[in-house]
C-alpha positions as YAML, in Angstrom:
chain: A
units: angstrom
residues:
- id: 1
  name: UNK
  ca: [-51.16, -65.98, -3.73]
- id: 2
  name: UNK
  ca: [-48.50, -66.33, -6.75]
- id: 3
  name: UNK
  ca: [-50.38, -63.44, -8.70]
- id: 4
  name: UNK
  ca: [-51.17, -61.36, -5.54]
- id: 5
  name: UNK
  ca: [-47.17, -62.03, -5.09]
- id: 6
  name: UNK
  ca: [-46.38, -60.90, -8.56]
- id: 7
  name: UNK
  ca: [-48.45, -57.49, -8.78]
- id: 8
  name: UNK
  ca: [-46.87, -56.55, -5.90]
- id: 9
  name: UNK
  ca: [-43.17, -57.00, -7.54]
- id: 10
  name: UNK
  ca: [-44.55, -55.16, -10.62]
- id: 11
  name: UNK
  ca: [-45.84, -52.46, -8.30]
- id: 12
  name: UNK
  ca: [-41.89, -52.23, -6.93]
- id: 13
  name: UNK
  ca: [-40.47, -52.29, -9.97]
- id: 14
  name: UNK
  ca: [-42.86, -49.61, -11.44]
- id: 15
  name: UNK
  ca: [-42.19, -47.36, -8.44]
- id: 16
  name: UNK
  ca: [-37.94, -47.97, -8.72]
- id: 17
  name: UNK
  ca: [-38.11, -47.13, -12.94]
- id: 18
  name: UNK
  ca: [-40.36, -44.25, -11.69]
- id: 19
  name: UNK
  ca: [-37.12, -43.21, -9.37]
- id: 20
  name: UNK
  ca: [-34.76, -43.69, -11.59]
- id: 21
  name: UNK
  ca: [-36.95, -40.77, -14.39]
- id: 22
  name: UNK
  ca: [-37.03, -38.58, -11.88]
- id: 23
  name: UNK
  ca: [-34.17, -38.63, -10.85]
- id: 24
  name: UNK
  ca: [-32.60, -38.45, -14.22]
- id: 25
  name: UNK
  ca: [-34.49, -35.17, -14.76]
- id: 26
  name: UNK
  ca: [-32.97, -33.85, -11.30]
- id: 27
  name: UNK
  ca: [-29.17, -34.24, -12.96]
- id: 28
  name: UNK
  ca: [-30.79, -32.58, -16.11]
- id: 29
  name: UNK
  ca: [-32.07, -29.63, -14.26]
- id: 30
  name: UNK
  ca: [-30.03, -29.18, -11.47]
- id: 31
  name: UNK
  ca: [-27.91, -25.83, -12.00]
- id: 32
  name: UNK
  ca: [-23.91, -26.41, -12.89]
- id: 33
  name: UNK
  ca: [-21.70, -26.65, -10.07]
- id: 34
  name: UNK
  ca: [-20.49, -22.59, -9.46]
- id: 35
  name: UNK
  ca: [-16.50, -22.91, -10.95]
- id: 36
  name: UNK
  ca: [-14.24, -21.48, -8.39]
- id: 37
  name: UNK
  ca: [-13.12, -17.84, -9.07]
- id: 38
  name: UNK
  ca: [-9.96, -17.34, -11.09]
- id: 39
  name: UNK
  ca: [-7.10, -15.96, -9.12]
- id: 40
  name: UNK
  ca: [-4.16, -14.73, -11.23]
- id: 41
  name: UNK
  ca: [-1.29, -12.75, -10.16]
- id: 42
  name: UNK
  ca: [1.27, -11.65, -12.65]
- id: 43
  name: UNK
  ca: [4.87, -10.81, -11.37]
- id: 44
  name: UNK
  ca: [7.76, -8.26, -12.06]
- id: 45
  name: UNK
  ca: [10.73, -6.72, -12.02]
- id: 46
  name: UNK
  ca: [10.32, -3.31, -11.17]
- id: 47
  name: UNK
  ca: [12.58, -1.75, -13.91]
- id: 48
  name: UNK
  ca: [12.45, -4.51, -16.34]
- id: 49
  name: UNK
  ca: [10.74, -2.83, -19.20]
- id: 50
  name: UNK
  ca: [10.59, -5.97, -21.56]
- id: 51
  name: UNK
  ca: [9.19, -8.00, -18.36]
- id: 52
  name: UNK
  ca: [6.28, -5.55, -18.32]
- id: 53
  name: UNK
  ca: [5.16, -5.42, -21.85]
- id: 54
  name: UNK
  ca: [5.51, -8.96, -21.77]
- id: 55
  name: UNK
  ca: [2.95, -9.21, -18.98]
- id: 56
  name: UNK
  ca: [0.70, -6.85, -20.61]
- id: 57
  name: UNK
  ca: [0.43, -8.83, -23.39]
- id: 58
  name: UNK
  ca: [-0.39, -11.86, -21.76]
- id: 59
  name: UNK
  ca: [-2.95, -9.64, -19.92]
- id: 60
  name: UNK
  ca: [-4.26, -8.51, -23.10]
- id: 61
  name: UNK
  ca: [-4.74, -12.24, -24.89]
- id: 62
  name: UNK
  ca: [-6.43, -13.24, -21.76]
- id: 63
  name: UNK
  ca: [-8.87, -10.74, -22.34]
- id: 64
  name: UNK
  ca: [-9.25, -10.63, -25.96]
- id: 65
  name: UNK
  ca: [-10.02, -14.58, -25.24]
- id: 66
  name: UNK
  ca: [-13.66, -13.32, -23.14]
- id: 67
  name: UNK
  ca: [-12.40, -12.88, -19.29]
- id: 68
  name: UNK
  ca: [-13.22, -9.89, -17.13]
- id: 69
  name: UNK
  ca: [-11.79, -10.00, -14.08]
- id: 70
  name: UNK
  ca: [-10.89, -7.04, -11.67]
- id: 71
  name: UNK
  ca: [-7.27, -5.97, -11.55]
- id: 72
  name: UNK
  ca: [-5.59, -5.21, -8.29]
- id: 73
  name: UNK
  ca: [-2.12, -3.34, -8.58]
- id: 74
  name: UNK
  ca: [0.50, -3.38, -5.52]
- id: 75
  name: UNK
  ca: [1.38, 0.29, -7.09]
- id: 76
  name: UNK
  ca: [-1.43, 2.04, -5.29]
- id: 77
  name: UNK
  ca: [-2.12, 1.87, -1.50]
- id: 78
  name: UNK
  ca: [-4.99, 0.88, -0.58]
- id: 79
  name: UNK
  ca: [-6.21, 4.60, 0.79]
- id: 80
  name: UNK
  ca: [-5.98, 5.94, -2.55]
- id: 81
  name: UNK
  ca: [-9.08, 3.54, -3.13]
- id: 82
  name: UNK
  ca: [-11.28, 6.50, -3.37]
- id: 83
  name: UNK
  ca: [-9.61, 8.85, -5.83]
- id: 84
  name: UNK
  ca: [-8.66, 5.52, -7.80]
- id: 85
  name: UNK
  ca: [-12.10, 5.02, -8.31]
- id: 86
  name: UNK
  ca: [-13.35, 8.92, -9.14]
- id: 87
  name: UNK
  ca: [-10.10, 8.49, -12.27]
- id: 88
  name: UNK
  ca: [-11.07, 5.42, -13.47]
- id: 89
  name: UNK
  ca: [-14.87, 6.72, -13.89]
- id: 90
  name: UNK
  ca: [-13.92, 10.28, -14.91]
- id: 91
  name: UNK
  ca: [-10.85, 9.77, -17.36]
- id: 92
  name: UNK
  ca: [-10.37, 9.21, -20.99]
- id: 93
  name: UNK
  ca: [-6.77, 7.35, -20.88]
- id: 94
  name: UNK
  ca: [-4.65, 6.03, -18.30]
- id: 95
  name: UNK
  ca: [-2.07, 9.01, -18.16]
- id: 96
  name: UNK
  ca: [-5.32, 10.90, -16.30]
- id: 97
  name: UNK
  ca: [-5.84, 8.08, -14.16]
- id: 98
  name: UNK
  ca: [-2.06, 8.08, -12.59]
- id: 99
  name: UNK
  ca: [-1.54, 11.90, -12.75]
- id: 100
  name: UNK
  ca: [-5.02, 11.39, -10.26]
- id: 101
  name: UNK
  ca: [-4.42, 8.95, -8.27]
- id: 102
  name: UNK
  ca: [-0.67, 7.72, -8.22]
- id: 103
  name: UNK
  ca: [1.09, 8.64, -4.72]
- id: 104
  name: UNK
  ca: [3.41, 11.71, -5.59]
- id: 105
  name: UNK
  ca: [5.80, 9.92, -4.07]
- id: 106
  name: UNK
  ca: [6.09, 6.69, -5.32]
- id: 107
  name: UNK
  ca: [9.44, 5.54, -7.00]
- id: 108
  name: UNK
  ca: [7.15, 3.65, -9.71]
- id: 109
  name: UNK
  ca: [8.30, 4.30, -13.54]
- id: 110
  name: UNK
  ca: [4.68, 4.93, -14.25]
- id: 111
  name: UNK
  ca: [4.57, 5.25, -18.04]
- id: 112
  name: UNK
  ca: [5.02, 0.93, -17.55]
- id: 113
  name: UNK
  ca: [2.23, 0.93, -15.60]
- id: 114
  name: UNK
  ca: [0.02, 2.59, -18.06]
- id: 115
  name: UNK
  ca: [-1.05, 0.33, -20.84]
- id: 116
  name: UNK
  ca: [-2.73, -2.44, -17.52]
- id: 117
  name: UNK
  ca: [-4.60, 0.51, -16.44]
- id: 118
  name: UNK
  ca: [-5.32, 1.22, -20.73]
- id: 119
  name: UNK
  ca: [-6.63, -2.43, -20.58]
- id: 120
  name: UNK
  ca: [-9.02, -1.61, -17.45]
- id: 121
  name: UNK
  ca: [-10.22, 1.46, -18.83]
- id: 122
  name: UNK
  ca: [-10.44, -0.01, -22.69]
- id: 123
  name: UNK
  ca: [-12.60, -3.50, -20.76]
- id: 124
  name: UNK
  ca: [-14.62, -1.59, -17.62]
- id: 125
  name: UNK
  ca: [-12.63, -3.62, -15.67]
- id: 126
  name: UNK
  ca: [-12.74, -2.71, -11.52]
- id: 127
  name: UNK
  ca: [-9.38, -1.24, -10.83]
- id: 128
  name: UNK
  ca: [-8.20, -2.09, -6.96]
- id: 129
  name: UNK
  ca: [-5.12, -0.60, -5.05]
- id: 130
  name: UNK
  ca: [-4.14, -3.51, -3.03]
- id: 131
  name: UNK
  ca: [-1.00, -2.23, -1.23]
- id: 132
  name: UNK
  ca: [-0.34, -1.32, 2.30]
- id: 133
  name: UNK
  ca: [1.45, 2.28, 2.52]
- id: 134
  name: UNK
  ca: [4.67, 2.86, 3.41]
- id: 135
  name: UNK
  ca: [3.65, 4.71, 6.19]
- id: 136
  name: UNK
  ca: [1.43, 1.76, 7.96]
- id: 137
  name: UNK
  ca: [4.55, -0.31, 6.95]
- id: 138
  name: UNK
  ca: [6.62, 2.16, 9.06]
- id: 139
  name: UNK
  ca: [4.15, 1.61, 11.91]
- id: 140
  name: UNK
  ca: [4.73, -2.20, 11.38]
- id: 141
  name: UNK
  ca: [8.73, -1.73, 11.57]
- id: 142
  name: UNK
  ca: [7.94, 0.22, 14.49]
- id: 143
  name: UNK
  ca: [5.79, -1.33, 16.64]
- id: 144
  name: UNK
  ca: [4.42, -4.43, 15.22]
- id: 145
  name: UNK
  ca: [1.99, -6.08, 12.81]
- id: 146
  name: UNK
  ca: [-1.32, -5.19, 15.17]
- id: 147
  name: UNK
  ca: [0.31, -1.10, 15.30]
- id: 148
  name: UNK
  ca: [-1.04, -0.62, 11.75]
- id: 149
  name: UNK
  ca: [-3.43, -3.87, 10.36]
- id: 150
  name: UNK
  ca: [-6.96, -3.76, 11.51]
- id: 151
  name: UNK
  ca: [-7.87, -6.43, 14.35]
- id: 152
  name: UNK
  ca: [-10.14, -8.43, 12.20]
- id: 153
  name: UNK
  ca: [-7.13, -9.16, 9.77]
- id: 154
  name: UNK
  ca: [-5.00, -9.97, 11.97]
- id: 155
  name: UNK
  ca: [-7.19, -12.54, 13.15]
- id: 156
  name: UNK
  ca: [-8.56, -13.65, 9.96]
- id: 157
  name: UNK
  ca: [-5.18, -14.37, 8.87]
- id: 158
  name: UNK
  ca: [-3.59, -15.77, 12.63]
- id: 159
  name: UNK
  ca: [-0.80, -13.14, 12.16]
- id: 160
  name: UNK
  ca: [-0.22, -13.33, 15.96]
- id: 161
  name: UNK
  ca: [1.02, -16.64, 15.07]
- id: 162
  name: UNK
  ca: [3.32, -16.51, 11.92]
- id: 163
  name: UNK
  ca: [4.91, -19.43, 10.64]
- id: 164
  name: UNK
  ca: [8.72, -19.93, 11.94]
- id: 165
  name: UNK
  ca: [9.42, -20.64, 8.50]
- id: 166
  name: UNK
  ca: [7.60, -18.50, 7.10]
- id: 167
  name: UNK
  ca: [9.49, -15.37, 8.99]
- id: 168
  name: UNK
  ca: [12.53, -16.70, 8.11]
- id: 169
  name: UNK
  ca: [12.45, -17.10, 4.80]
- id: 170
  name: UNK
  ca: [11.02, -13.10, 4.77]
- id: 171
  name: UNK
  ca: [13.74, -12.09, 6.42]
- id: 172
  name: UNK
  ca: [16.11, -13.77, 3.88]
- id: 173
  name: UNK
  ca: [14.72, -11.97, 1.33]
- id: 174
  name: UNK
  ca: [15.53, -8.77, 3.45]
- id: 175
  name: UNK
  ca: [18.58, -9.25, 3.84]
- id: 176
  name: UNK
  ca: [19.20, -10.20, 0.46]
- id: 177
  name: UNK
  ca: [17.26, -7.18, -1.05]
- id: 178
  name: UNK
  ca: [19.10, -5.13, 0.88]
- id: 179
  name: UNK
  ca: [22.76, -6.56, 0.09]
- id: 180
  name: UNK
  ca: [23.60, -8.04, 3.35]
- id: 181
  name: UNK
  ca: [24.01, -4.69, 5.02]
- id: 182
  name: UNK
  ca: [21.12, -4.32, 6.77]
- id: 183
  name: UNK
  ca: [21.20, -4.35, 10.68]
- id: 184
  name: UNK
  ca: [20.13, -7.06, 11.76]
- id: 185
  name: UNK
  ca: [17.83, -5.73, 14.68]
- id: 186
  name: UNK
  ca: [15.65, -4.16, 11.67]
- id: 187
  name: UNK
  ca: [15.11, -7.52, 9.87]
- id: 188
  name: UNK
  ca: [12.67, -9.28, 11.24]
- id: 189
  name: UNK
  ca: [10.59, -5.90, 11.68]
- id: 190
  name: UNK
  ca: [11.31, -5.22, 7.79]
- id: 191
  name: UNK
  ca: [10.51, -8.98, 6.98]
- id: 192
  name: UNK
  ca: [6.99, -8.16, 9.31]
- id: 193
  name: UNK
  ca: [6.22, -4.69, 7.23]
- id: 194
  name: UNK
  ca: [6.88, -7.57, 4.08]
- id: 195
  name: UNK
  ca: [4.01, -9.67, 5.47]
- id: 196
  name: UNK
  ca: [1.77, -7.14, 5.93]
- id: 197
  name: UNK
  ca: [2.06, -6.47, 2.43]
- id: 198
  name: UNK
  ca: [1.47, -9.48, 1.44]
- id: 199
  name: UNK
  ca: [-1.57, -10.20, 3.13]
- id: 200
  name: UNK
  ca: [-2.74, -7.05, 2.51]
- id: 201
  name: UNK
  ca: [-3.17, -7.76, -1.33]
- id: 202
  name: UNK
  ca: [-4.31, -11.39, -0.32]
- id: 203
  name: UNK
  ca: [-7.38, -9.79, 1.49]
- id: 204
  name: UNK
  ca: [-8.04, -7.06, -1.19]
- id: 205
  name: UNK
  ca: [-8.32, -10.42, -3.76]
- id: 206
  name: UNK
  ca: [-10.10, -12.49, -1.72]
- id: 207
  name: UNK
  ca: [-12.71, -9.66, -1.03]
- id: 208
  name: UNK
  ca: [-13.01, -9.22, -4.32]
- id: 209
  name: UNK
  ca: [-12.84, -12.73, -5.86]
- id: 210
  name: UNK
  ca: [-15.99, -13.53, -6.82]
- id: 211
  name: UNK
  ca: [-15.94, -12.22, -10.57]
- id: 212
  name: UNK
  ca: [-11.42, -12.92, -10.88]
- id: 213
  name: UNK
  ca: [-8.83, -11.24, -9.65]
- id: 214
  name: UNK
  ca: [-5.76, -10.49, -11.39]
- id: 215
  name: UNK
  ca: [-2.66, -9.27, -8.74]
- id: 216
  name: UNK
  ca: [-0.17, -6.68, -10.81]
- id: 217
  name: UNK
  ca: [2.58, -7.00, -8.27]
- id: 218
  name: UNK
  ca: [6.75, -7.51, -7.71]
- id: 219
  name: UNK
  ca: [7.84, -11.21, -7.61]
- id: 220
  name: UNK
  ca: [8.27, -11.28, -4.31]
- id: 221
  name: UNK
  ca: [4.85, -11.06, -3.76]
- id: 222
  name: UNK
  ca: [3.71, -13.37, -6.12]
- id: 223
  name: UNK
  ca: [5.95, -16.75, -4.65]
- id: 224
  name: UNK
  ca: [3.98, -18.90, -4.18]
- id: 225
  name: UNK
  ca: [5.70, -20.33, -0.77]
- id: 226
  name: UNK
  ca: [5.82, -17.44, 1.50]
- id: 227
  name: UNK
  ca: [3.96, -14.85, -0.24]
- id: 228
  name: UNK
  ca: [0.18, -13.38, -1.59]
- id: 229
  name: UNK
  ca: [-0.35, -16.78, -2.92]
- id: 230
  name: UNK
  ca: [0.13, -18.24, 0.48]
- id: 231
  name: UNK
  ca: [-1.96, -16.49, 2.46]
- id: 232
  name: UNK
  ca: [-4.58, -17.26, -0.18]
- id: 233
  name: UNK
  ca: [-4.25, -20.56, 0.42]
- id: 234
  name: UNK
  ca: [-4.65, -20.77, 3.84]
- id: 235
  name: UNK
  ca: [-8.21, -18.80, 3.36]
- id: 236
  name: UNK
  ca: [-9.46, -22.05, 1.11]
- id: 237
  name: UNK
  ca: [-8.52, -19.58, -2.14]
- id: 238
  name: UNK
  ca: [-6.07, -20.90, -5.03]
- id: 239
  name: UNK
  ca: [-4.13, -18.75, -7.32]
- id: 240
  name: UNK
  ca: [-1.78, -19.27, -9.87]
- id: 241
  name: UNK
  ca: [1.19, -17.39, -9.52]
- id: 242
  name: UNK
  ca: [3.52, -16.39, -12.81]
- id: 243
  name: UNK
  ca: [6.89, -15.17, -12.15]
- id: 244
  name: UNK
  ca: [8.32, -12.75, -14.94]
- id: 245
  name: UNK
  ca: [11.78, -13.94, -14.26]
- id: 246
  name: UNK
  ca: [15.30, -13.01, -15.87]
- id: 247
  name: UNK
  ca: [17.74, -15.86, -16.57]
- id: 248
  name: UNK
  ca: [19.18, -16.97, -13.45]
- id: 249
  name: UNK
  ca: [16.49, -16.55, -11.36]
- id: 250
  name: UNK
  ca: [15.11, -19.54, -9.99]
- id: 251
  name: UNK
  ca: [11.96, -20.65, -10.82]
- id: 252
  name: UNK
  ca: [10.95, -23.22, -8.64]
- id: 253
  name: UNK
  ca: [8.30, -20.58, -6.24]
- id: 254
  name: UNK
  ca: [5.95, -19.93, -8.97]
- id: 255
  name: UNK
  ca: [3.10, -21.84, -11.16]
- id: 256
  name: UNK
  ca: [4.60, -21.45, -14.30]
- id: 257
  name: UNK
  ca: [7.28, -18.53, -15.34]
- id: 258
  name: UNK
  ca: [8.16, -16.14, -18.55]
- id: 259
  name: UNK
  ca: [11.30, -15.87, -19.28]
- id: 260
  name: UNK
  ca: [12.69, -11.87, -19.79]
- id: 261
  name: UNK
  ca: [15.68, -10.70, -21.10]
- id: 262
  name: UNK
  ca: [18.17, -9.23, -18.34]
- id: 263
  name: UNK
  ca: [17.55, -5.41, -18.28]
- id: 264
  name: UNK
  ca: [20.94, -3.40, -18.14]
- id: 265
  name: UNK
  ca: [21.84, -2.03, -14.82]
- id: 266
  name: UNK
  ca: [24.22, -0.60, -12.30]
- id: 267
  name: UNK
  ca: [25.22, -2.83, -9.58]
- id: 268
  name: UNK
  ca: [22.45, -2.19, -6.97]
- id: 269
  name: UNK
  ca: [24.45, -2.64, -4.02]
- id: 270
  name: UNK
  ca: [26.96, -0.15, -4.85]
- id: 271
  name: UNK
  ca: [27.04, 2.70, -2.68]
- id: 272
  name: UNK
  ca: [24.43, 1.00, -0.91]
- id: 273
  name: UNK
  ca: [23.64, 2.52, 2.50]
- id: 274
  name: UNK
  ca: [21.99, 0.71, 5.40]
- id: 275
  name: UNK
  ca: [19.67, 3.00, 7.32]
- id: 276
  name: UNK
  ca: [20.24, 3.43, 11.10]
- id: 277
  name: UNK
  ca: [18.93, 0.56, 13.29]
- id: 278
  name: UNK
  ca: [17.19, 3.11, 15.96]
- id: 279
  name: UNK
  ca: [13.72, 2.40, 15.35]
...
């Protein structure tokens, strides 16, 4: 009985060290865990020149250092996809791509623009518009977020159902932007047509995540409390957001920050002229 008693345990242990091997070779085998995809967005100030070369640079050592992502730019609407795309195959330098496919009228300075879309062309890197156009934005002043957003976004992204705070801290920034002189009956439409925006380059990243995303885009859109950033988050996507800041401006909505020098200029709410609050 003793030795029928003690095969059996040799049996067990035999079949547990037998286990173990295999699954040891499992772990060995098994593919690696998929990484999630890199989400970068890159801020400015629109007429900062030192704030954009400074972000191309950074662009450029990330690069250099082996990643490819896709770069989305908040300087082309999202309609001009399709010439966007016949430039970036059919043109030699990124002068040919804007003169293409920039809006004619855009207030962008372009020629800062030019060496990101050099460092698409120079990498084969996708090239994305990822902003909404003024005239859907218009619509959205107008008439509402559903007037110019297609029903599956609006849905996706519960924008029948925007955070209180998340309004009102838009419409600060509209009021603000816009030196305190705005009527008020057009800021909470304005701070809607800001939204839209925003989640318009959230969904042009997170359709397009898979290989990286880098967002070329204003600092307002890249806070990371109220902005692209957030709408990421709420569809299970994180991004790290990089404000390209001059020296007073508070840091505390972004990732991390780079410090620019001031760029001289008038006072922008000189002469400033509300439009008319008839809608």
């Amino acid at each position: 009985m003793l030795a029928f008693l003690a095969m059996r345990l040799r049996t067990f242990l035999l079949f547990v060290a037998l286990l173990a091997i295999l699954s040891a070779t499992a772990c060995r085998n098994a593919p690696p865990a998929a990484s999630p995809p890199r989400l970068l967005l890159l801020g400015e100030v629109h007429d900062n020149a030192a704030g954009h070369a400074a972000r191309a640079a950074l662009l450029r050592k990330e690069l250099e250092a082996g990643w490819r992502p896709a770069i989305a730019m908040e300087q082309f609407d999202i309609a001009q996809q399709p010439a966007l795309d016949a430039a970036m195959r059919e043109c030699a330098d990124a002068g040919c791509v804007i003169a293409r496919a920039a809006p004619a009228t855009a207030g962008w300075t372009w020629a800062y623009y030019q060496p990101i879309i050099a460092l698409a062309l120079q990498y084969r890197l996708p090239l994305y518009a990822a902003n909404l156009s003024r005239g859907d934005a218009s619509k959205i002043v107008k008439d509402g977020l559903a007037a110019a957003l297609p029903a599956e976004l609006v849905i996706r992204y519960r924008l029948d159902d925007v955070p209180a705070e998340v309004l009102a801290a838009q419409a600060a920034e509209v009021r603000n932007s816009h030196c305190g002189a705005l009527p008020e009956a057009l800021v909470a439409p304005m701070a809607k047509a800001q939204i839209a925006r925003d989640v318009v380059m959230a969904e042009t990243m997170r359709v397009h995540a898979g290989q990286g995303v880098v967002l070329i885009a204003g600092n307002g859109h890249v806070r990371r409390d109220i902005a692209v950033p957030y709408w990421l988050r709420h569809q299970g996507l994180h991004a790290r957001a990089v404000g390209f800041l001059e020296p007073t401006t508070d840091a505390a909505m972004f990732d991390a920050v780079e410090r620019i020098p001031a760029a001289a200029r008038p006072d922008p709410c000189a002469g400033f002229k509300a439009p008319p609050t008839s809608r």
